mmCIF file of C-alpha atoms in Angstrom:
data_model
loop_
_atom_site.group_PDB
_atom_site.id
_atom_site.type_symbol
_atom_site.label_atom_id
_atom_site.label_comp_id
_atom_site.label_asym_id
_atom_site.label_seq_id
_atom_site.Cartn_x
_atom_site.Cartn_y
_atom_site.Cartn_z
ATOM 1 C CA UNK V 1 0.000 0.000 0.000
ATOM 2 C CA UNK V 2 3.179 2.534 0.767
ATOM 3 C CA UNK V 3 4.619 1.602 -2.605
ATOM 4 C CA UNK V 4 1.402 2.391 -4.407
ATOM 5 C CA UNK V 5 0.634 5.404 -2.430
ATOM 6 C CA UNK V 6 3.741 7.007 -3.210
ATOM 7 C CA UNK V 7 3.645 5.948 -7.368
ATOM 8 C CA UNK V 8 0.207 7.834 -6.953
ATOM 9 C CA UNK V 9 1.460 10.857 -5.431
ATOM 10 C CA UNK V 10 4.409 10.900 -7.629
ATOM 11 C CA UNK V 11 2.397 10.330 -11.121
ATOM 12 C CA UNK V 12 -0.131 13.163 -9.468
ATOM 13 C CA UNK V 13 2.858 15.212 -9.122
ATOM 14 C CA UNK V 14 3.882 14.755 -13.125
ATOM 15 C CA UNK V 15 0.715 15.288 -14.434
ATOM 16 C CA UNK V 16 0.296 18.447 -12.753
ATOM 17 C CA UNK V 17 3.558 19.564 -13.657
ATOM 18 C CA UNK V 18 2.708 18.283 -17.690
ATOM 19 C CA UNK V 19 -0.971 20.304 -17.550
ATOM 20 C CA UNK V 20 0.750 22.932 -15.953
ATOM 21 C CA UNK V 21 3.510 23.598 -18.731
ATOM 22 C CA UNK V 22 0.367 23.094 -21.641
ATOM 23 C CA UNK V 23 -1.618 25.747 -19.428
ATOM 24 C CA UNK V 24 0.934 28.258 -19.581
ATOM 25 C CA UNK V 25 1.927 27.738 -23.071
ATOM 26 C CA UNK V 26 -1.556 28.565 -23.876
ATOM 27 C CA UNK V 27 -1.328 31.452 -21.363
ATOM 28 C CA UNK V 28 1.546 32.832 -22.091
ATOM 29 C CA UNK V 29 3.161 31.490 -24.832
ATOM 30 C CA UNK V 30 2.795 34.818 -26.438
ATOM 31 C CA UNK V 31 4.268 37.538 -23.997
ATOM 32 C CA UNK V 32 2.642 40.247 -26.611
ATOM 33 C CA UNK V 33 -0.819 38.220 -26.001
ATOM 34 C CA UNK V 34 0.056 39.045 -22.125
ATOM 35 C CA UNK V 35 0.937 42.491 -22.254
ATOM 36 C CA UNK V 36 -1.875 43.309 -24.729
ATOM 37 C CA UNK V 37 -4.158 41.307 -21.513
ATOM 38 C CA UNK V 38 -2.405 43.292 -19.047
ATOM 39 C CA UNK V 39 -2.641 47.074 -20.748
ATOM 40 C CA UNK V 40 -5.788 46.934 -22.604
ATOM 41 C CA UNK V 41 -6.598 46.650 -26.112
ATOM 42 C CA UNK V 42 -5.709 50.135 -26.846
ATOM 43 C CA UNK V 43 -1.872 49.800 -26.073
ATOM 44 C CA UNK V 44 0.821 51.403 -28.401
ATOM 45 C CA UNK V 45 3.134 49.255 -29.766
ATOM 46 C CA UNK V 46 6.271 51.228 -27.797
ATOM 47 C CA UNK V 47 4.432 50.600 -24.204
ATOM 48 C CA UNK V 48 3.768 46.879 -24.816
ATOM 49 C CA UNK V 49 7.681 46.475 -25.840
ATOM 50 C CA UNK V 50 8.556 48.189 -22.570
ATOM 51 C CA UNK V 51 6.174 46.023 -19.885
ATOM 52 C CA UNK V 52 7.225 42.751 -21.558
ATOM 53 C CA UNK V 53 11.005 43.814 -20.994
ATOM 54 C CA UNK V 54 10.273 44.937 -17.304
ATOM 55 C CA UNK V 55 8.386 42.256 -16.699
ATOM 56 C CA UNK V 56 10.609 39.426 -17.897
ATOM 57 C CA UNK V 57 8.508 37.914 -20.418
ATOM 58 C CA UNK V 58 11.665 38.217 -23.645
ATOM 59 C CA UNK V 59 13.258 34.994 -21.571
ATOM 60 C CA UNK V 60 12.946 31.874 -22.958
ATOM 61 C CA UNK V 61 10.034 29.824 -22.124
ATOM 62 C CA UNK V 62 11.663 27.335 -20.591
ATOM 63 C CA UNK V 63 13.400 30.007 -18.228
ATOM 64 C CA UNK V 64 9.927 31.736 -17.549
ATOM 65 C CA UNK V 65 7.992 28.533 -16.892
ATOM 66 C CA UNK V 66 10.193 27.521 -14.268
ATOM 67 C CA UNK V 67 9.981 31.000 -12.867
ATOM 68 C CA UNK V 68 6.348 30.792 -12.868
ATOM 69 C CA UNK V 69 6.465 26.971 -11.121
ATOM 70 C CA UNK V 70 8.971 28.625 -8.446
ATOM 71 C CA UNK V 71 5.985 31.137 -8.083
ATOM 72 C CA UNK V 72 3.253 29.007 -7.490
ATOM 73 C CA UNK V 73 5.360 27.227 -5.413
ATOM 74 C CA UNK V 74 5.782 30.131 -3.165
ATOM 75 C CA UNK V 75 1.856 31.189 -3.644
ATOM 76 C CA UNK V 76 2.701 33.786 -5.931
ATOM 77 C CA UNK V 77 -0.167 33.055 -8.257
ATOM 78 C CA UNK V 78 -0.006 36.956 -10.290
ATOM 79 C CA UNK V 79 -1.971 39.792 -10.217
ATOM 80 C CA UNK V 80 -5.815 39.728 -11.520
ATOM 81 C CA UNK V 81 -6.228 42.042 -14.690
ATOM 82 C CA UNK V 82 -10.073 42.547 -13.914
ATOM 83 C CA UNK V 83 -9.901 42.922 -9.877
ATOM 84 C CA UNK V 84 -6.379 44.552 -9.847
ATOM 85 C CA UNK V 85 -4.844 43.093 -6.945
ATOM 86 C CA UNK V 86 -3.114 39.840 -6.166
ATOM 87 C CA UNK V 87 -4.837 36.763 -7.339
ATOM 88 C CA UNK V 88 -4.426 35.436 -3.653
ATOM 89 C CA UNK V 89 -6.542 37.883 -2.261
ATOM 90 C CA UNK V 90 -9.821 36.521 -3.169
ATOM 91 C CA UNK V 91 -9.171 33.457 -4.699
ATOM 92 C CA UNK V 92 -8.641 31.199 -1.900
ATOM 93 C CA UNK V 93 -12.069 32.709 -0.132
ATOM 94 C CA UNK V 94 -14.042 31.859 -3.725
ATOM 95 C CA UNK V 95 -12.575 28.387 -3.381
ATOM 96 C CA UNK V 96 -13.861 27.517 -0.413
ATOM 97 C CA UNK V 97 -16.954 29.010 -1.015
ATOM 98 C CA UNK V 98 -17.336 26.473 -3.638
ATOM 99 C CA UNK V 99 -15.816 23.777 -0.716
ATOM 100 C CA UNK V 100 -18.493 24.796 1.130
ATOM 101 C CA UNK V 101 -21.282 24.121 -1.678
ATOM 102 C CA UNK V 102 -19.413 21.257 -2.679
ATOM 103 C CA UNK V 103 -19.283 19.574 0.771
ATOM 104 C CA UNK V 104 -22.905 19.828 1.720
ATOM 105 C CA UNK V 105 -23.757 18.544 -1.741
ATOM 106 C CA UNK V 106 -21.758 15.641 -1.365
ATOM 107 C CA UNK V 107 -23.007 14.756 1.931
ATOM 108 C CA UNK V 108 -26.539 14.800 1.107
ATOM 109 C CA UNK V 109 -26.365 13.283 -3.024
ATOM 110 C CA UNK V 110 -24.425 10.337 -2.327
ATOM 111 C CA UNK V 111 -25.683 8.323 0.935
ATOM 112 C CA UNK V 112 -28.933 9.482 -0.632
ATOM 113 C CA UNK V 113 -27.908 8.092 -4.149
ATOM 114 C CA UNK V 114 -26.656 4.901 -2.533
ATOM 115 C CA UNK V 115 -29.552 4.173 -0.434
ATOM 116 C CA UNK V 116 -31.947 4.697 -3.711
ATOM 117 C CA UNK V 117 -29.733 2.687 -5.977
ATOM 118 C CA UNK V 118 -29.399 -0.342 -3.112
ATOM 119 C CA UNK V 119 -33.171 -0.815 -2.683
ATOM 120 C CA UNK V 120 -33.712 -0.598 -6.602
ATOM 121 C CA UNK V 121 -30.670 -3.110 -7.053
ATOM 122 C CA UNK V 122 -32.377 -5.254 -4.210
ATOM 123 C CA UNK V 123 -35.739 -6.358 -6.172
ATOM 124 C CA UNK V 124 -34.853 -5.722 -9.532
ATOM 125 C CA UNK V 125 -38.071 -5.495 -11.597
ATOM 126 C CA UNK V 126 -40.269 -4.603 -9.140
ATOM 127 C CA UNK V 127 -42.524 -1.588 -8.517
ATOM 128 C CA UNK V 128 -40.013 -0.115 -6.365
ATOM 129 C CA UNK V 129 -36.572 -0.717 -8.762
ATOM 130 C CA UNK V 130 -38.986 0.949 -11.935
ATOM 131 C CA UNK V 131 -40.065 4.326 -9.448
ATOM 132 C CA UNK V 132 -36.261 4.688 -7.959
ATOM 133 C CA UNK V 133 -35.215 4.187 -11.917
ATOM 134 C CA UNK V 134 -37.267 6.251 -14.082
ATOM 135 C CA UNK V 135 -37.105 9.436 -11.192
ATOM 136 C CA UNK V 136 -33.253 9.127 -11.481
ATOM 137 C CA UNK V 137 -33.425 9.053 -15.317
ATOM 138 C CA UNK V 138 -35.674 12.264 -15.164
ATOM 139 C CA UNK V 139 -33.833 14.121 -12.482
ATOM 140 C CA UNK V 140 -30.440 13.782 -14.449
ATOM 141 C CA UNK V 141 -32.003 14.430 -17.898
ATOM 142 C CA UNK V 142 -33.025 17.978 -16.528
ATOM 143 C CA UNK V 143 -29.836 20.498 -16.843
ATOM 144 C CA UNK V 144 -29.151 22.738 -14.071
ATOM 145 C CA UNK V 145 -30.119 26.052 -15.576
ATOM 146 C CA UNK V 146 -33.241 24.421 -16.295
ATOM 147 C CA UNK V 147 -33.989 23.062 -12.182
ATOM 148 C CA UNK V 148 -33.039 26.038 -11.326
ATOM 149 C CA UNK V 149 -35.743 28.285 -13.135
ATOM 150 C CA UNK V 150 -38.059 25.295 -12.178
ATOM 151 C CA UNK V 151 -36.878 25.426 -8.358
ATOM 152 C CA UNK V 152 -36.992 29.432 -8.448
ATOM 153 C CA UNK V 153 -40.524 29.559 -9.491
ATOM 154 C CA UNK V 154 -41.978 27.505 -7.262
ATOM 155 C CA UNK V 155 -40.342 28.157 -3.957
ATOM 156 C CA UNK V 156 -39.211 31.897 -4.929
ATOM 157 C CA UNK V 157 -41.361 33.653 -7.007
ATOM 158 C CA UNK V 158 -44.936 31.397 -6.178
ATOM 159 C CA UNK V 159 -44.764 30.363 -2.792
ATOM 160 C CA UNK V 160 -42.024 33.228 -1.310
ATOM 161 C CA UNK V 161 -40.217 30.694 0.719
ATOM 162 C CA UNK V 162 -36.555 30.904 -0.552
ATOM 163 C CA UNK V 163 -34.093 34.120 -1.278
ATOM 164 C CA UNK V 164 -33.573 34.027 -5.305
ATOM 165 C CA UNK V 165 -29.874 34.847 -4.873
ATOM 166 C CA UNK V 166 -27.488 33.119 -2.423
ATOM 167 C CA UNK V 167 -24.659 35.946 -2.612
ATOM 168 C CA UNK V 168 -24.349 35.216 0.738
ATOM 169 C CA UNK V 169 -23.238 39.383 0.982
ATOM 170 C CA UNK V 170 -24.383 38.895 5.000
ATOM 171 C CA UNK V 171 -22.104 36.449 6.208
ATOM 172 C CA UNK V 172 -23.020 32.820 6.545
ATOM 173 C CA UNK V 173 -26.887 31.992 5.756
ATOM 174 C CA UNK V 174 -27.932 28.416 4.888
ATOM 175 C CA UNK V 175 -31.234 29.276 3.721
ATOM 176 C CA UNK V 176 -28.976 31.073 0.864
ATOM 177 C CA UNK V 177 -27.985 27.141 0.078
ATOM 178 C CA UNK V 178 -31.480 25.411 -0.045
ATOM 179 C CA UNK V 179 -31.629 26.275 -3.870
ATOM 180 C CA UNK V 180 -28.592 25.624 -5.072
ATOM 181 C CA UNK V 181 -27.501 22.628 -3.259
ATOM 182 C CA UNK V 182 -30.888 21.115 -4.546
ATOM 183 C CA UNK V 183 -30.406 21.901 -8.143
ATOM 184 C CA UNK V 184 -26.733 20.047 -7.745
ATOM 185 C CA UNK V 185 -28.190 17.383 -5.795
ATOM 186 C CA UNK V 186 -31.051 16.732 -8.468
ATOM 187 C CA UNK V 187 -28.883 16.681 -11.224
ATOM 188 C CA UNK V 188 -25.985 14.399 -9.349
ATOM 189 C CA UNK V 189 -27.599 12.025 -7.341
ATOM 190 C CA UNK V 190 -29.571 9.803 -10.161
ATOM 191 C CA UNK V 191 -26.480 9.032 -12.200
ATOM 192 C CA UNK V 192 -24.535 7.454 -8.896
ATOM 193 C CA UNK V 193 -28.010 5.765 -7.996
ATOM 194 C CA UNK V 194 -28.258 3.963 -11.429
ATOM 195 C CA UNK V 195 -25.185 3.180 -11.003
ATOM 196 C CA UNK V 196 -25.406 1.381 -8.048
ATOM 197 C CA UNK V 197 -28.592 -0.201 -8.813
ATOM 198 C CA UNK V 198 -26.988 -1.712 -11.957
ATOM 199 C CA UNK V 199 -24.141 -3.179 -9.190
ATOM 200 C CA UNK V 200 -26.838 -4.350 -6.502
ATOM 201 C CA UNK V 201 -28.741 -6.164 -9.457
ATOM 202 C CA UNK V 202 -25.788 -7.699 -10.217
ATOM 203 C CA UNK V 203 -24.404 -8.957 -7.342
ATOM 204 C CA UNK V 204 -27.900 -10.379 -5.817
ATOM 205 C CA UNK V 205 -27.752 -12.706 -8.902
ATOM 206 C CA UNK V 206 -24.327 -14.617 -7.747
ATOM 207 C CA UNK V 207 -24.187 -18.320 -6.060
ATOM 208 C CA UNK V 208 -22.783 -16.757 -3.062
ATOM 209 C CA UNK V 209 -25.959 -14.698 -2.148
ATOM 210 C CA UNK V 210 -28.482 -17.381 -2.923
ATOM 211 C CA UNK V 211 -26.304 -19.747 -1.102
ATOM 212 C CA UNK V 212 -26.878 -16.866 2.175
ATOM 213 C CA UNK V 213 -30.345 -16.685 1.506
ATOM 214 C CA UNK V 214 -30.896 -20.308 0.721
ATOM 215 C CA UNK V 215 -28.746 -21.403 4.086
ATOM 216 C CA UNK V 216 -31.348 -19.500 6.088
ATOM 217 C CA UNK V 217 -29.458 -15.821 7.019
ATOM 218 C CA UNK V 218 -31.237 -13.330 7.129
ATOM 219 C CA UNK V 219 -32.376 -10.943 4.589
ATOM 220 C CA UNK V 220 -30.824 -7.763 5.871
ATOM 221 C CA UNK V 221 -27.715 -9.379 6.777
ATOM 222 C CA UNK V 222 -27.447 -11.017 3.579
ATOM 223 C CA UNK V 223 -27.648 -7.142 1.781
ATOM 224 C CA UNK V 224 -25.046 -5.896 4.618
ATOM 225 C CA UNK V 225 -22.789 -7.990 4.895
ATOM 226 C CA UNK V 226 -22.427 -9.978 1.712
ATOM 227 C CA UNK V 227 -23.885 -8.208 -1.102
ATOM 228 C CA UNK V 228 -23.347 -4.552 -0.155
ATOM 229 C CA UNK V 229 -19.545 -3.726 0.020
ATOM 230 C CA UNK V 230 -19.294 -5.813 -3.426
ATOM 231 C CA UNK V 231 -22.021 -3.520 -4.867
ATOM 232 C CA UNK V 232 -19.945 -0.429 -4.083
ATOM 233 C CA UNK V 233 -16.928 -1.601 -5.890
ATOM 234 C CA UNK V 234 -18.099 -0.095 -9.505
ATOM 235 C CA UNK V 235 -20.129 3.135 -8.007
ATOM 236 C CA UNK V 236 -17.073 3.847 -6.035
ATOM 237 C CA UNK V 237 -15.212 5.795 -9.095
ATOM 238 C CA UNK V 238 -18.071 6.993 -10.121
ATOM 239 C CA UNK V 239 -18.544 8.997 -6.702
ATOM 240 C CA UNK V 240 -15.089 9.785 -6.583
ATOM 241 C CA UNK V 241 -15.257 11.763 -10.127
ATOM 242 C CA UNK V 242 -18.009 13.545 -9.037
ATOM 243 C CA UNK V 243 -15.362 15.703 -7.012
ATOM 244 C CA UNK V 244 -14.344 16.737 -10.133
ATOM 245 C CA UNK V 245 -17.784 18.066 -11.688
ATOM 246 C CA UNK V 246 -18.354 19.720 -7.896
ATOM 247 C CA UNK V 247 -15.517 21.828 -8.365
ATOM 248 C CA UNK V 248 -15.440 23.501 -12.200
ATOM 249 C CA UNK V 249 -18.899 22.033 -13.176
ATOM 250 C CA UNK V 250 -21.070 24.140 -10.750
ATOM 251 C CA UNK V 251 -20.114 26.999 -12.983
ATOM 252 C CA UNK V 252 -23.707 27.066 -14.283
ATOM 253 C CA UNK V 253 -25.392 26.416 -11.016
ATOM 254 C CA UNK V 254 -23.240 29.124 -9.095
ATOM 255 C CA UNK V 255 -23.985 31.551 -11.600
ATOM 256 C CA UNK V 256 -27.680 31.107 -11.434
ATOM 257 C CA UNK V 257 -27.738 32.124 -7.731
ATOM 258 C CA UNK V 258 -25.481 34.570 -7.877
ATOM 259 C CA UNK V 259 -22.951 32.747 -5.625
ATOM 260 C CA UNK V 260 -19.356 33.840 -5.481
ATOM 261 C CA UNK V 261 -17.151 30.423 -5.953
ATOM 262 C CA UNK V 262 -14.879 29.395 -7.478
ATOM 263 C CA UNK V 263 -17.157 28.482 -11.155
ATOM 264 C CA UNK V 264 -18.272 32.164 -11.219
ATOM 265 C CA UNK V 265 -14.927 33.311 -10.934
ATOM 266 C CA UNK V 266 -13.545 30.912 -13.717
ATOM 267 C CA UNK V 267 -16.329 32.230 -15.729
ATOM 268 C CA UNK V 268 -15.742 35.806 -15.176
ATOM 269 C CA UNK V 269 -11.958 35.180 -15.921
ATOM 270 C CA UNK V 270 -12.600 33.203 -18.719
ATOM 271 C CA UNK V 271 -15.317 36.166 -20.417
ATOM 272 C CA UNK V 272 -12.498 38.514 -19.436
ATOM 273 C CA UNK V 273 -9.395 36.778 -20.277
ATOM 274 C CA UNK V 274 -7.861 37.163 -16.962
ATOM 275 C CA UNK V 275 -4.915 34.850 -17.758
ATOM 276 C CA UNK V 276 -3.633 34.805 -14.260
ATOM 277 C CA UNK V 277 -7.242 33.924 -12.607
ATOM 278 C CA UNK V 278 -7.772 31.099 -15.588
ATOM 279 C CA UNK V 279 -4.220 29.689 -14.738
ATOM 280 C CA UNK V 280 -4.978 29.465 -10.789
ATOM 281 C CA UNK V 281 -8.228 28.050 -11.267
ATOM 282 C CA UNK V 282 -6.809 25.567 -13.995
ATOM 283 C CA UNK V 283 -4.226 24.371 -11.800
ATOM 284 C CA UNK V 284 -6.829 23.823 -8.640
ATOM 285 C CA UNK V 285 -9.141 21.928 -11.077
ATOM 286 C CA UNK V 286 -6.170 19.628 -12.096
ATOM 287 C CA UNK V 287 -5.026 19.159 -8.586
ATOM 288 C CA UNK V 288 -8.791 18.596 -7.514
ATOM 289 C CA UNK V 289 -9.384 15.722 -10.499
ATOM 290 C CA UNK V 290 -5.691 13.711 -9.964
ATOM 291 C CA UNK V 291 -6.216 13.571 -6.368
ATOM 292 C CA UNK V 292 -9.986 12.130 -6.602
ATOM 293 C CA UNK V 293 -8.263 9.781 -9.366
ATOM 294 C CA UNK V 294 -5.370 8.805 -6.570
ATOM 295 C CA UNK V 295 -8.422 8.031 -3.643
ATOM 296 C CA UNK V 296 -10.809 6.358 -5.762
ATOM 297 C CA UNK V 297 -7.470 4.247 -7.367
ATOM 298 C CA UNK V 298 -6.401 3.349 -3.237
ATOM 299 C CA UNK V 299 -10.171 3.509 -2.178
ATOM 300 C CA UNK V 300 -11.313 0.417 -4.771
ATOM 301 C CA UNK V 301 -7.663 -1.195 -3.488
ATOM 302 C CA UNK V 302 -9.834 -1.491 0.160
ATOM 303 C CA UNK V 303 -13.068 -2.351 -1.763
ATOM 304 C CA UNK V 304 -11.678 -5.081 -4.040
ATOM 305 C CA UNK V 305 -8.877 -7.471 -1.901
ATOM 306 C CA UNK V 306 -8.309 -9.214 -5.252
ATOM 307 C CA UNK V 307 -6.243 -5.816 -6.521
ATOM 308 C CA UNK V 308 -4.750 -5.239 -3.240
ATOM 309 C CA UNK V 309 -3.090 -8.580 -2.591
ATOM 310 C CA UNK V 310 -2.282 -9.858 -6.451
#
């Protein structure tokens, strides 16, 4: 497990460093591209000569890229163009904004994905697997932008009950996060649940769980103990990418409500080509996907005994 731990961390650490150097060849391959970024479209010729000189961008590439890993290294991650001030100043907050989303998501789509998909995978067929399947299929069918006109109308504009915004301006408020945690949860949950129902299904059909049932265990012990942890072997990557789509795939979501994380600000960089803001959030959305790669890879090791012992 320490061998395989630390080829995990150390491929993590090369793929970062490979997306990194395509990131800021896209970036900044052209330092006339930057400085034109950096001054504004209107910039003489004379005055974009004279910032790239100043601000080292005539080195090589090679030389500058390493500068720029030594930077992030350090936390250096630039200056925005749009907000004017260093990139560190709000972009760690807008981050964990989106942590914050992200976590309570998380805690309420997948127990509540896994329970749905486990009694659909229990009795396939039945009234019960049909319900649990076709409101999963319709749930993820629906795109956020549309659940969350749907969701606004009803419990904002009809009924009143819900703030149409979560800017959360006034500190922490977690009526702010009714709305958009249930548009995310909507749209997530069904996918992990079908998944898991097509794993239950499967595993209730092997000798080993009629042999339980047929030796006289019972029933609930039989889903528990036996048929459960084998059922979570396939879902298990699935939940793990879903860190992924939590982080840069809430763009839409975020952006609906008016909540400042991290997609609005990748969206706001991105519309305003704030190179230094695309780069930091490009780099946290790389880090964020290889690590959930590296735990679900030593997660299913725990899962499946077969791949941690051969």
């Amino acid at each position: 497990m320490t061998r395989l731990l630390v080829r995990r961390i150390g491929l993590m650490l090369l793929i970062m460093l490979v997306v990194g150097f395509i990131l800021f060849i896209v970036n900044e391959g052209d330092p006339r591209k930057v400085a034109r970024g950096v001054l504004g479209p209107y910039a003489q010729a004379e005055q974009l000569d004279i910032w790239i000189e100043e601000n080292g961008y005539d080195r090589p590439i090679p030389v500058r890229f390493l500068d720029w890993v030594g930077g992030v290294a350090s936390g250096d991650l630039g200056e925005s163009v749009q907000y004017k001030r260093p990139v560190n100043e709000f972009f760690w907050d807008r981050l964990g904004n989106t942590g914050i989303l992200a976590g309570i998501t998380f805690a309420i789509m997948v127990p509540l994905a896994l329970f749905l998909g486990v009694l659909a995978g229990m009795k396939e067929g039945s009234l019960q697997d049909r319900t649990i399947s076709v409101v999963s299929i319709v749930t993820t069918s629906v795109p956020e932008f549309a659940s969350a006109v749907i969701l606004s109308t009803i419990f904002v504009i009809q009924l009143g009950w819900l703030p149409g915004t979560s800017s959360m301006a006034a500190g922490w408020n977690w009526i702010e996060l009714i709305l958009p945690v249930s548009v995310l949860v909507l749209y997530g949950f069904g996918y992990i649940a079908r998944m898991t129902r097509a794993s239950m299904a499967e595993v209730m059909t092997t000798h080993y769980i009629r042999t339980a049932v047929l030796k006289g265990l019972p029933y609930k012990r039989v889903i528990l103990k036996h048929a459960l942890r084998n059922a979570l072997i396939a879902p298990f990557t699935v939940i793990m990418l879903q860190l992924n789509w939590l982080l840069s795939g809430v763009v839409v979501t975020e952006y609906a409500f008016a909540y400042k994380g991290f997609g609005t600000l990748l969206l706001e960089a991105a519309l305003r080509r704030d190179i230094f803001v695309i780069e930091a959030c490009g780099l946290a959305a790389v880090f964020v996907a290889v690590l959930s790669q590296t735990l679900g890879d030593i997660g299913y090791t725990f899962l499946n005994p077969r791949i941690r012992f051969s």
